[in-house]
CSV table of C-alpha atoms in Angstrom, one decimal:
chain,number,residue,atom,x,y,z
A,1,MET,CA,-29.6,26.8,-32.7
A,2,ASN,CA,-26.9,29.0,-34.2
A,3,ILE,CA,-23.7,28.5,-32.2
A,4,VAL,CA,-21.0,31.0,-31.8
A,5,TRP,CA,-17.5,29.4,-31.8
A,6,ARG,CA,-14.0,29.8,-33.1
A,7,LYS,CA,-11.5,27.0,-33.5
A,8,GLU,CA,-8.8,29.2,-32.2
A,9,TRP,CA,-10.3,29.2,-28.7
A,10,ILE,CA,-9.1,25.6,-28.2
A,11,TYR,CA,-5.4,25.3,-27.0
A,12,GLU,CA,-2.9,22.6,-26.7
A,13,TYR,CA,-3.3,20.3,-23.7
A,14,GLU,CA,-6.8,21.8,-23.0
A,15,SER,CA,-9.5,19.7,-21.5
A,16,PRO,CA,-13.1,19.6,-22.8
A,17,TRP,CA,-14.2,21.2,-19.5
A,18,SER,CA,-13.0,24.7,-20.3
A,19,VAL,CA,-14.0,24.2,-24.0
A,20,PHE,CA,-17.6,23.7,-22.9
A,21,GLU,CA,-17.5,26.5,-20.3
A,22,LYS,CA,-16.4,28.9,-23.1
A,23,LEU,CA,-19.2,27.5,-25.3
A,24,ALA,CA,-21.7,28.1,-22.5
A,25,LEU,CA,-20.4,31.6,-21.9
A,26,VAL,CA,-20.5,33.0,-25.4
A,27,ASN,CA,-23.8,31.3,-26.3
A,28,LEU,CA,-25.6,32.1,-23.0
A,29,VAL,CA,-26.6,28.5,-22.4
A,30,ASP,CA,-26.1,26.1,-19.5
A,31,ARG,CA,-24.5,22.7,-19.7
A,32,ASN,CA,-27.6,20.7,-20.0
A,33,GLU,CA,-28.6,22.7,-23.1
A,34,ILE,CA,-25.1,22.0,-24.6
A,35,LEU,CA,-25.6,18.2,-23.9
A,36,LYS,CA,-29.1,18.3,-25.5
A,37,VAL,CA,-27.7,20.0,-28.6
A,38,PHE,CA,-24.6,17.8,-29.0
A,39,GLY,CA,-26.0,14.7,-27.4
A,40,ASN,CA,-26.1,11.4,-29.3
A,41,PRO,CA,-29.6,9.9,-30.2
A,42,LYS,CA,-29.7,7.9,-27.0
A,43,VAL,CA,-29.1,11.1,-24.9
A,44,LYS,CA,-31.7,13.0,-26.8
A,45,ASN,CA,-34.3,10.3,-26.1
A,46,ILE,CA,-33.8,10.6,-22.4
A,47,LYS,CA,-36.8,12.5,-21.1
A,48,GLN,CA,-35.7,13.1,-17.5
A,49,TYR,CA,-32.4,12.9,-15.7
A,50,ILE,CA,-29.3,12.4,-17.8
A,51,GLY,CA,-26.7,10.4,-15.8
A,52,ASP,CA,-23.0,11.1,-15.3
A,53,TYR,CA,-22.0,8.4,-17.8
A,54,HIS,CA,-23.3,10.5,-20.6
A,55,ARG,CA,-21.6,13.6,-19.2
A,56,ASN,CA,-18.2,12.0,-19.1
A,57,LEU,CA,-15.4,14.2,-20.6
A,58,LEU,CA,-12.8,11.5,-21.1
A,59,LEU,CA,-14.5,9.4,-23.8
A,60,LEU,CA,-17.3,11.9,-24.5
A,61,ASN,CA,-19.7,8.9,-24.2
A,62,GLY,CA,-22.9,10.9,-24.6
A,63,PHE,CA,-22.0,13.1,-27.5
A,64,ASP,CA,-22.7,13.0,-31.2
A,65,LEU,CA,-19.0,13.2,-32.1
A,66,GLN,CA,-19.6,14.1,-35.8
A,67,LYS,CA,-21.8,17.0,-34.9
A,68,LEU,CA,-19.4,18.2,-32.2
A,69,HIS,CA,-16.5,17.9,-34.7
A,70,GLN,CA,-18.4,19.9,-37.4
A,71,THR,CA,-19.5,22.7,-35.0
A,72,LEU,CA,-16.1,23.2,-33.3
A,73,ASN,CA,-14.2,22.5,-36.4
A,74,PHE,CA,-12.0,20.4,-34.2
A,75,ASP,CA,-11.8,16.7,-33.3
A,76,LEU,CA,-12.1,16.9,-29.5
A,77,LEU,CA,-12.1,13.1,-29.0
A,78,GLU,CA,-8.9,12.7,-31.0
A,79,HIS,CA,-7.4,15.6,-29.1
A,80,ASN,CA,-8.3,13.8,-25.8
A,81,LYS,CA,-6.8,10.6,-26.9
A,82,ASN,CA,-3.5,12.1,-28.0
A,83,ILE,CA,-3.0,13.9,-24.7
A,84,ILE,CA,-4.1,11.1,-22.5
A,85,ASN,CA,-2.1,8.4,-24.3
A,86,ALA,CA,1.0,10.6,-24.1
A,87,LEU,CA,0.5,10.9,-20.3
A,88,ILE,CA,-0.1,7.2,-19.6
A,89,ALA,CA,1.7,5.3,-22.3
A,90,PRO,CA,4.3,3.8,-19.9
A,91,PHE,CA,1.4,2.4,-17.8
A,92,HIS,CA,-0.7,1.1,-20.8
A,93,GLY,CA,-2.1,-2.3,-20.3
A,94,LEU,CA,-1.6,-2.4,-16.6
A,95,TYR,CA,-4.9,-0.7,-15.8
A,96,SER,CA,-8.3,-1.2,-17.3
A,97,THR,CA,-9.5,2.4,-17.8
A,98,TRP,CA,-8.2,5.8,-18.4
A,99,SER,CA,-10.2,7.1,-15.5
A,100,HIS,CA,-7.8,5.4,-13.1
A,101,TRP,CA,-5.3,8.2,-13.8
A,102,PHE,CA,-7.5,11.2,-13.7
A,103,HIS,CA,-9.4,13.0,-10.9
A,104,ARG,CA,-13.1,12.8,-10.8
A,105,LYS,CA,-13.3,16.2,-9.2
A,106,LEU,CA,-12.1,19.3,-11.0
A,107,HIS,CA,-8.6,20.4,-10.3
A,108,TRP,CA,-7.4,23.7,-11.7
A,109,CYS,CA,-4.7,26.4,-11.7
A,110,PRO,CA,-6.0,29.9,-10.8
A,111,LYS,CA,-3.4,31.5,-13.1
A,112,CYS,CA,-4.5,29.3,-16.1
A,113,MET,CA,-8.1,30.0,-15.3
A,114,GLU,CA,-7.5,33.7,-15.8
A,115,GLY,CA,-7.2,32.9,-19.5
A,116,GLY,CA,-10.2,30.5,-19.5
A,117,PHE,CA,-7.9,27.5,-19.7
A,118,HIS,CA,-8.1,24.2,-18.0
A,119,SER,CA,-5.8,21.3,-18.9
A,120,TRP,CA,-5.8,17.5,-18.8
A,121,LEU,CA,-2.5,18.0,-17.0
A,122,HIS,CA,-4.5,19.6,-14.1
A,123,GLN,CA,-6.6,16.4,-13.9
A,124,PHE,CA,-3.7,14.0,-14.1
A,125,LYS,CA,-3.2,12.4,-10.7
A,126,LEU,CA,0.6,12.3,-11.0
A,127,LEU,CA,0.8,16.1,-11.1
A,128,ASP,CA,0.0,18.1,-8.0
A,129,LYS,CA,1.3,21.4,-9.4
A,130,CYS,CA,0.4,23.3,-12.6
A,131,ALA,CA,2.8,22.2,-15.3
A,132,PHE,CA,2.6,25.7,-16.7
A,133,HIS,CA,2.9,27.9,-13.6
A,134,ASN,CA,4.3,25.6,-10.9
A,135,LEU,CA,1.4,26.6,-8.7
A,136,ASN,CA,-0.5,24.3,-6.3
A,137,LEU,CA,-3.7,23.1,-8.0
A,138,ILE,CA,-7.1,23.9,-6.4
A,139,ASN,CA,-9.6,21.1,-6.0
A,140,SER,CA,-12.5,22.8,-4.2
A,141,CYS,CA,-14.2,26.2,-4.3
A,142,PRO,CA,-12.1,28.7,-2.2
A,143,ASP,CA,-15.3,30.3,-1.0
A,144,CYS,CA,-17.7,27.4,-0.1
A,145,ASN,CA,-15.2,24.5,0.0
A,146,GLU,CA,-17.4,22.4,-2.3
A,147,THR,CA,-15.8,20.2,-5.0
A,148,ILE,CA,-16.9,20.4,-8.6
A,149,PRO,CA,-17.4,17.2,-10.7
A,150,PHE,CA,-15.2,16.9,-13.8
A,151,LEU,CA,-18.3,16.5,-16.0
A,152,LEU,CA,-20.4,18.5,-18.4
A,153,SER,CA,-22.8,19.1,-15.5
A,154,ASN,CA,-24.6,21.9,-13.7
A,155,LYS,CA,-23.7,20.2,-10.4
A,156,GLN,CA,-22.0,22.8,-8.2
A,157,LEU,CA,-21.8,25.2,-11.2
A,158,GLY,CA,-24.0,28.1,-12.0
A,159,TYR,CA,-23.0,30.7,-14.7
A,160,ALA,CA,-20.1,29.7,-16.9
A,161,PHE,CA,-16.8,29.5,-14.9
A,162,ARG,CA,-18.6,30.2,-11.7
A,163,CYS,CA,-19.4,28.1,-8.6
A,164,LYS,CA,-23.0,27.8,-7.5
A,165,CYS,CA,-22.1,29.9,-4.4
A,166,GLY,CA,-21.2,32.7,-6.8
A,167,PHE,CA,-17.4,32.5,-6.6
A,168,PRO,CA,-15.8,33.2,-10.0
A,169,ILE,CA,-13.4,30.3,-11.0
A,170,GLY,CA,-12.6,32.6,-13.9
A,171,SER,CA,-13.8,36.2,-14.2
A,172,PHE,CA,-15.2,36.8,-17.7
A,173,HIS,CA,-17.7,38.9,-19.6
A,174,ILE,CA,-19.6,37.7,-22.7
A,175,SER,CA,-17.1,39.6,-24.9
A,176,SER,CA,-14.0,38.2,-23.1
A,177,TRP,CA,-12.9,35.8,-25.8
A,178,ASN,CA,-10.2,38.3,-26.8
A,179,GLU,CA,-8.7,37.7,-23.3
A,180,TRP,CA,-8.8,33.9,-23.6
A,181,LYS,CA,-5.4,32.4,-23.9
A,182,GLY,CA,-3.5,29.2,-23.4
A,183,PRO,CA,-0.3,29.1,-21.3
A,184,GLU,CA,2.9,30.3,-22.9
A,185,GLN,CA,5.3,27.7,-21.6
A,186,ILE,CA,5.3,24.2,-20.1
A,187,ASP,CA,7.6,22.6,-17.6
A,188,GLN,CA,10.4,21.1,-19.8
A,189,ALA,CA,10.5,17.8,-17.9
A,190,VAL,CA,6.7,17.3,-18.4
A,191,LEU,CA,7.0,18.3,-22.0
A,192,GLU,CA,9.8,15.7,-22.5
A,193,TRP,CA,7.6,13.0,-20.9
A,194,ILE,CA,4.7,13.9,-23.2
A,195,ARG,CA,6.8,14.0,-26.4
A,196,SER,CA,8.7,10.8,-25.6
A,197,ASN,CA,5.3,9.0,-25.3
A,198,MET,CA,3.4,10.7,-28.0
A,199,HIS,CA,1.8,8.2,-30.5
A,200,GLN,CA,3.1,5.2,-28.5
A,201,LEU,CA,0.9,2.7,-26.8
A,202,GLU,CA,3.4,0.0,-25.9
A,203,VAL,CA,6.3,1.7,-24.2
A,204,GLN,CA,9.2,-0.4,-22.6
A,205,PRO,CA,10.2,-0.5,-19.9
A,206,LYS,CA,7.0,-0.3,-17.9
A,207,TRP,CA,6.4,1.8,-14.8
A,208,ILE,CA,4.5,0.5,-11.8
A,209,VAL,CA,3.2,3.2,-9.5
A,210,HIS,CA,0.4,3.9,-7.1
A,211,GLU,CA,-1.3,7.1,-8.3
A,212,GLN,CA,-1.7,8.4,-4.7
A,213,HIS,CA,1.9,7.8,-3.9
A,214,CYS,CA,3.8,9.0,-6.8
A,215,ASN,CA,4.5,12.2,-8.8
A,216,LEU,CA,5.4,12.5,-12.4
A,217,LYS,CA,8.5,14.4,-11.6
A,218,LEU,CA,9.8,11.4,-9.7
A,219,LEU,CA,9.5,9.4,-13.0
A,220,ILE,CA,11.1,12.1,-15.1
A,221,LYS,CA,14.0,13.5,-13.0
A,222,ALA,CA,15.0,11.1,-10.2
A,223,GLU,CA,17.8,8.6,-10.5
A,224,PRO,CA,16.9,5.2,-9.1
A,225,LYS,CA,17.8,4.8,-5.4
A,226,GLU,CA,18.6,1.1,-6.2
A,227,THR,CA,18.6,-1.2,-9.1
A,228,ASN,CA,18.3,-5.0,-8.9
A,229,HIS,CA,19.1,-7.4,-11.7
A,230,PHE,CA,17.6,-10.9,-12.0
A,231,ASP,CA,19.7,-12.9,-14.5
A,232,SER,CA,17.2,-15.7,-14.9
A,233,ILE,CA,13.6,-16.5,-14.1
A,234,GLU,CA,12.6,-18.7,-11.3
A,235,PRO,CA,9.1,-19.4,-12.8
A,236,LEU,CA,6.0,-19.6,-10.8
A,237,HIS,CA,2.5,-20.2,-12.1
A,238,GLN,CA,-0.1,-17.5,-11.4
A,239,ASN,CA,-2.3,-19.9,-9.4
A,240,ASP,CA,0.7,-20.6,-7.1
A,241,TYR,CA,0.6,-16.9,-6.1
A,242,TYR,CA,-2.8,-17.5,-4.5
A,243,SER,CA,-1.7,-20.7,-2.7
A,244,LYS,CA,-1.5,-20.7,1.1
A,245,SER,CA,2.2,-21.6,1.1
A,246,PHE,CA,3.1,-18.6,-1.1
A,247,GLN,CA,0.9,-16.1,0.9
A,248,LYS,CA,2.6,-17.5,4.0
A,249,GLU,CA,6.0,-16.8,2.6
A,250,LEU,CA,4.9,-13.3,1.5
A,251,LEU,CA,3.7,-12.7,5.1
A,252,ARG,CA,7.1,-13.9,6.4
A,253,LYS,CA,8.9,-11.4,4.2
A,254,ASN,CA,6.7,-8.6,5.4
A,255,THR,CA,7.4,-9.6,9.0
A,256,GLN,CA,11.1,-9.7,8.4
A,257,ALA,CA,11.0,-6.1,7.0
A,258,CYS,CA,9.1,-4.9,10.1
A,259,ARG,CA,11.6,-6.7,12.4
A,260,ARG,CA,14.5,-4.9,10.6
A,261,VAL,CA,12.9,-1.6,11.4
A,262,GLU,CA,12.3,-2.5,15.0
A,263,ASP,CA,15.8,-3.8,15.3
A,264,ARG,CA,17.2,-0.5,14.0
A,265,LEU,CA,15.0,1.4,16.4
A,266,PHE,CA,16.1,-0.6,19.5
A,267,GLN,CA,19.7,-0.4,18.4
A,268,ASN,CA,19.5,3.4,18.1
A,269,LEU,CA,16.7,5.7,19.2
A,270,LEU,CA,14.9,3.3,21.6
A,271,ARG,CA,18.0,1.7,23.0
A,272,ASN,CA,17.7,3.6,26.3
A,273,HIS,CA,13.9,3.5,26.5
A,274,GLN,CA,13.1,-0.2,26.8
A,275,HIS,CA,12.2,0.2,30.4
A,276,CYS,CA,9.8,3.1,29.5
A,277,ILE,CA,8.1,0.9,26.9
A,278,THR,CA,7.7,-1.9,29.5
A,279,GLN,CA,6.1,0.6,31.9
A,280,LEU,CA,3.6,1.7,29.3
A,281,MET,CA,2.8,-1.7,27.8
A,282,GLU,CA,2.3,-3.4,31.2
A,283,LEU,CA,0.5,-0.4,32.7
A,284,ARG,CA,2.9,-0.3,35.6
A,285,LYS,CA,2.5,1.9,38.7
A,286,THR,CA,3.6,1.8,42.3
A,287,ASP,CA,0.4,0.7,44.0
A,288,ASP,CA,-3.4,0.5,43.8
A,289,MET,CA,-4.0,4.1,44.8
A,290,ALA,CA,-1.2,5.7,42.8
A,291,GLU,CA,-1.8,7.5,39.5
A,292,PHE,CA,-0.2,6.1,36.4
A,293,PRO,CA,3.2,7.7,35.9
A,294,GLU,CA,4.1,10.1,33.1
A,295,ILE,CA,4.5,8.5,29.7
A,296,CYS,CA,7.9,8.7,28.0
A,297,PRO,CA,7.3,10.2,24.5
A,298,TYR,CA,9.6,7.6,22.9
A,299,ALA,CA,7.6,4.8,24.6
A,300,TYR,CA,4.4,6.4,23.4
A,301,ALA,CA,5.6,6.6,19.8
A,302,TYR,CA,6.7,2.9,19.8
A,303,VAL,CA,3.7,1.4,21.6
A,304,PHE,CA,1.1,3.1,19.5
A,305,TRP,CA,3.1,2.7,16.2
A,306,ARG,CA,3.1,-1.0,17.0
A,307,LYS,CA,-0.6,-1.1,17.8
A,308,SER,CA,-1.7,0.8,14.7
A,309,LEU,CA,0.8,-0.9,12.4
A,310,PHE,CA,-0.7,-4.3,13.1
A,311,LYS,CA,-4.2,-3.0,13.9
A,312,LYS,CA,-4.1,-4.6,17.3
A,313,GLU,CA,-7.0,-4.4,19.6
A,314,HIS,CA,-5.0,-3.3,22.7
A,315,PHE,CA,-1.8,-1.4,23.2
A,316,PHE,CA,-1.1,-3.1,26.6
A,317,ASP,CA,0.4,-6.5,27.2
A,318,GLU,CA,0.9,-8.5,30.3
A,319,ASN,CA,4.2,-9.9,29.1
A,320,SER,CA,7.3,-7.8,29.3
A,321,LEU,CA,8.9,-6.4,26.1
A,322,ARG,CA,11.7,-8.9,26.1
A,323,LYS,CA,9.4,-12.0,26.3
A,324,ILE,CA,7.1,-11.3,23.4
A,325,ASN,CA,7.5,-11.4,19.7
A,326,ILE,CA,7.1,-7.8,18.7
A,327,SER,CA,6.8,-8.6,15.0
A,328,GLU,CA,4.2,-11.4,14.9
A,329,GLY,CA,2.2,-10.1,11.9
A,330,ALA,CA,2.2,-8.2,8.6
A,331,PRO,CA,1.7,-4.5,8.6
A,332,LEU,CA,-2.1,-4.8,8.1
A,333,ILE,CA,-2.6,-1.1,8.0
A,334,ILE,CA,-1.1,-1.0,4.5
A,335,GLU,CA,-2.6,-4.3,3.4
A,336,ASP,CA,-4.6,-2.7,0.6
A,337,GLN,CA,-1.5,-0.8,-0.7
A,338,LEU,CA,0.6,-4.0,-0.7
A,339,ASP,CA,-2.1,-6.0,-2.4
A,340,TYR,CA,-2.3,-3.3,-5.1
A,341,PHE,CA,1.5,-3.5,-5.8
A,342,CYS,CA,1.5,-7.3,-5.7
A,343,GLU,CA,-1.4,-7.4,-8.2
A,344,GLN,CA,0.3,-5.0,-10.6
A,345,ILE,CA,3.6,-6.8,-10.4
A,346,VAL,CA,2.0,-10.2,-11.0
A,347,SER,CA,-0.2,-8.8,-13.8
A,348,LEU,CA,2.8,-7.3,-15.6
A,349,GLN,CA,4.9,-10.4,-15.2
A,350,MET,CA,2.2,-12.6,-16.6
A,351,LYS,CA,1.6,-10.2,-19.5
A,352,ILE,CA,5.2,-9.9,-20.7
A,353,GLN,CA,6.9,-13.2,-19.5
A,354,ARG,CA,3.9,-15.5,-18.9
A,355,CYS,CA,5.0,-16.5,-15.4
A,356,ILE,CA,5.8,-15.0,-12.0
A,357,ASP,CA,9.3,-14.5,-10.6
A,358,ALA,CA,8.7,-14.4,-6.8
A,359,ARG,CA,12.1,-12.8,-6.1
A,360,VAL,CA,11.1,-9.6,-7.9
A,361,LEU,CA,7.9,-9.5,-5.9
A,362,PHE,CA,9.5,-10.1,-2.5
A,363,TRP,CA,12.3,-7.6,-3.1
A,364,ILE,CA,9.8,-4.8,-3.9
A,365,ILE,CA,7.3,-5.6,-1.1
A,366,GLU,CA,10.1,-5.8,1.5
A,367,LYS,CA,11.4,-2.4,0.5
A,368,LEU,CA,7.9,-0.9,0.6
A,369,VAL,CA,7.2,-2.3,4.0
A,370,PHE,CA,10.5,-1.2,5.4
A,371,GLN,CA,10.2,2.3,4.2
A,372,PHE,CA,6.6,2.7,5.3
A,373,SER,CA,7.3,1.3,8.7
A,374,GLU,CA,10.1,3.8,9.3
A,375,ASN,CA,8.1,6.7,8.0
A,376,PHE,CA,5.1,5.7,10.1
A,377,PHE,CA,7.1,5.5,13.3
A,378,ASN,CA,8.4,9.0,12.5
A,379,ALA,CA,4.8,10.2,12.1
A,380,TRP,CA,4.0,8.8,15.6
A,381,LEU,CA,7.1,10.3,17.0
A,382,GLU,CA,6.1,13.7,15.7
A,383,ILE,CA,2.9,13.8,17.8
A,384,ALA,CA,4.3,11.9,20.8
A,385,GLY,CA,5.5,14.9,22.8
A,386,LYS,CA,2.1,16.6,23.0
A,387,ARG,CA,-0.1,13.4,23.1
A,388,SER,CA,1.9,11.7,25.8
A,389,LYS,CA,1.4,14.6,28.1
A,390,GLU,CA,-2.3,14.8,27.3
A,391,ILE,CA,-2.7,11.0,27.7
A,392,SER,CA,-4.6,10.9,24.4
A,393,THR,CA,-4.4,9.2,21.0
A,394,PRO,CA,-5.6,10.3,17.6
A,395,SER,CA,-8.7,8.8,16.0
A,396,TRP,CA,-8.5,6.1,13.3
A,397,ASN,CA,-9.3,8.8,10.7
A,398,GLU,CA,-6.3,10.8,11.8
A,399,ILE,CA,-4.2,7.6,11.9
A,400,ASN,CA,-5.2,6.7,8.4
A,401,THR,CA,-4.1,10.2,7.3
A,402,MET,CA,-0.8,9.5,9.0
A,403,ARG,CA,-0.6,6.2,7.1
A,404,ASP,CA,-1.3,7.8,3.7
A,405,ARG,CA,1.4,10.5,4.5
A,406,SER,CA,3.9,7.8,5.5
A,407,PHE,CA,3.5,5.5,2.6
A,408,PRO,CA,6.6,6.2,0.4
A,409,ASN,CA,6.4,8.0,-2.9
A,410,VAL,CA,7.8,5.3,-5.1
A,411,ALA,CA,8.0,4.3,-8.8
A,412,LEU,CA,9.2,0.9,-10.0
A,413,LYS,CA,10.7,0.7,-13.5
A,414,TYR,CA,10.4,-2.8,-14.8
A,415,ASN,CA,12.3,-4.1,-17.8
A,416,PHE,CA,12.3,-7.7,-19.2
A,417,VAL,CA,14.7,-9.0,-21.8
A,418,GLU,CA,13.1,-12.0,-23.3
A,419,LYS,CA,16.1,-13.2,-25.3
A,420,ILE,CA,18.0,-14.0,-22.1
A,421,SER,CA,15.1,-14.3,-19.7
A,422,SER,CA,16.4,-11.6,-17.4
A,423,SER,CA,14.8,-8.6,-15.8
A,424,SER,CA,15.8,-5.5,-13.9
A,425,ILE,CA,13.9,-3.3,-11.4
A,426,GLU,CA,14.7,0.3,-10.7
A,427,TYR,CA,13.4,1.5,-7.4
A,428,HIS,CA,12.7,5.2,-7.5
A,429,TYR,CA,12.0,6.9,-4.2
A,430,SER,CA,11.5,10.6,-3.3
A,431,GLU,CA,12.9,11.5,0.1
A,432,ASN,CA,10.5,13.2,2.5
A,433,GLU,CA,11.9,16.8,2.7
A,434,GLU,CA,9.6,17.6,5.7
A,435,VAL,CA,11.0,15.0,8.1
A,436,SER,CA,12.2,16.6,11.3
A,437,SER,CA,14.3,15.3,14.1
A,438,TYR,CA,12.2,15.2,17.3
A,439,LYS,CA,14.1,15.3,20.6
A,440,TYR,CA,12.2,14.9,23.8
A,441,VAL,CA,13.2,14.7,27.4
A,442,CYS,CA,12.6,11.3,28.9
A,443,PRO,CA,11.7,11.4,32.6
A,444,TYR,CA,13.2,8.0,33.3
A,445,GLN,CA,16.9,8.1,32.3
A,446,HIS,CA,18.5,8.0,35.7
A,447,GLU,CA,19.3,4.6,37.2
A,448,SER,CA,17.0,4.9,40.2
A,449,ALA,CA,14.0,5.5,37.8
A,450,LYS,CA,14.9,2.5,35.8
A,451,ARG,CA,15.1,0.3,38.8
A,452,ASN,CA,11.9,1.7,40.2
A,453,ILE,CA,9.9,0.7,37.0
A,454,TYR,CA,10.9,-2.9,37.4
A,455,THR,CA,9.6,-2.9,41.1
A,456,MET,CA,6.2,-1.6,40.0
A,457,THR,CA,3.1,-3.7,39.6
A,458,SER,CA,1.3,-4.3,36.3
A,459,TYR,CA,-2.3,-3.0,36.3
A,460,THR,CA,-3.6,-4.2,32.9
A,461,PRO,CA,-7.4,-4.7,32.8
A,462,GLN,CA,-6.8,-8.5,32.8
A,463,SER,CA,-4.5,-8.4,35.9
A,464,VAL,CA,-6.9,-6.2,37.8
A,465,ALA,CA,-9.9,-8.5,37.0
A,466,ILE,CA,-7.9,-11.5,38.3
A,467,LEU,CA,-7.0,-9.4,41.4
A,468,ILE,CA,-10.6,-8.7,42.2
A,469,ARG,CA,-11.6,-12.4,41.8
A,470,ARG,CA,-8.8,-13.5,44.1
A,471,ASN,CA,-9.6,-10.9,46.9
A,472,THR,CA,-12.9,-11.1,48.6
A,473,HIS,CA,-11.9,-8.3,50.9
A,474,ASP,CA,-11.8,-4.6,50.0
A,475,VAL,CA,-14.1,-5.3,47.0
A,476,VAL,CA,-15.2,-1.6,46.8
A,477,GLU,CA,-11.6,-0.4,46.7
A,478,LYS,CA,-10.8,-2.9,44.0
A,479,LYS,CA,-13.8,-1.8,41.9
A,480,VAL,CA,-12.6,1.8,42.2
A,481,LEU,CA,-9.2,0.6,41.0
A,482,GLN,CA,-10.8,-1.2,38.1
A,483,LYS,CA,-12.7,1.8,37.1
A,484,SER,CA,-9.7,4.1,37.2
A,485,VAL,CA,-7.7,1.6,35.0
A,486,GLU,CA,-10.5,1.3,32.5
A,487,GLU,CA,-10.8,5.1,32.3
A,488,TYR,CA,-7.0,5.4,31.7
A,489,VAL,CA,-7.0,2.8,29.0
A,490,LYS,CA,-10.0,4.4,27.4
A,491,ARG,CA,-8.1,7.6,27.0
A,492,LEU,CA,-5.4,5.8,25.1
A,493,ASN,CA,-7.7,3.6,22.9
A,494,PHE,CA,-8.5,4.2,19.2
């Protein structure tokens, strides 16, 4: 097969995806044919379906790299390695694979694609805008909404640079190579990051980030919100981290952070709404036949924030607000995220100082829990006005979206000085610019309304069940009451 190609068609920071799309376009072949031509002996011996492993564009696992190099007159694998290492050098050694940092689905900039250009920077999870045009990246076909795998594959792709539905990701004719071009300029902060990390694998200090809750610009531009220095190590063995006593102490730190948020809420925003919260939590109303009263939006926000934060089964409680411990557990809704940060901190400490300093771990986790809990309450407050009037709650899928949006965008810069056994942590945090101040009218702020609430009777499902057992008379009426309570609770369950 005679292949048409020019080395000049490959640009700086380009990914193999657009290289192979150009190759498909000018040679009038599909992606499977390209893989068959450039596949290694193992791929060429596969008679039926060639799996995704061999179509991988990070390591080019399925390719005959020598033949690819000779044909393109370009070392595509070395090109990949240089760009990828420059992007992830400060995280090197903390994660097992490159794929951790790159989207599995194609992300692209429409302006770049006008020149037939797709970049590794578009696939990098810590960038949500194009580093060349500052445009939001697209991650699904604008016409059919389907995602496209970041592979050398015909899945969801038809003709070169075209979705299977027919939508042109890039509009080209066979003779369009004269129009192909790479971007003319790159964001200077991103360029600085790449240049500072180029040809370095072991960069100090190290960054600890969660790829879903961080942006590269936070690492480049932001000054730390807080820095903490630990002059000496209080060593802890790795096995001690998994002990019951240590996990119990970690749970206690989480609980303390939640309690601080609650204390702040009750000292400020919720100070004049404790009676409203009591009314909702205890399902209070005037008598058996009465409707449940209007829900105060602030009570709604607090009660369902609390239920979802701790993944509680019920929002109601027969005990009054003042008699229960309102922070009796860790914020289980972010348990996975906290475990992730704990594991990365422990892994890094074991790697560079061969022991764990629990003070560092506790300080970071407390800050994450505190900031998330505040953000998550604000997310509940945002929907409280509408939902309290509807007597409805979001689904768990919607709540999980609120959780993901509420988890702080953070980056932790960790430095260890071995000579003096000291460490420092920079806590970088990007403020949520979209946070609004929600002000609602509470229907229970006059004194008579407050007094009235405390004269009402609690109608939780448990108390109604006890009432039915105790009263042998008016069973039918009590059953009607029970059904009405169950229907009301059902509307507020998730």
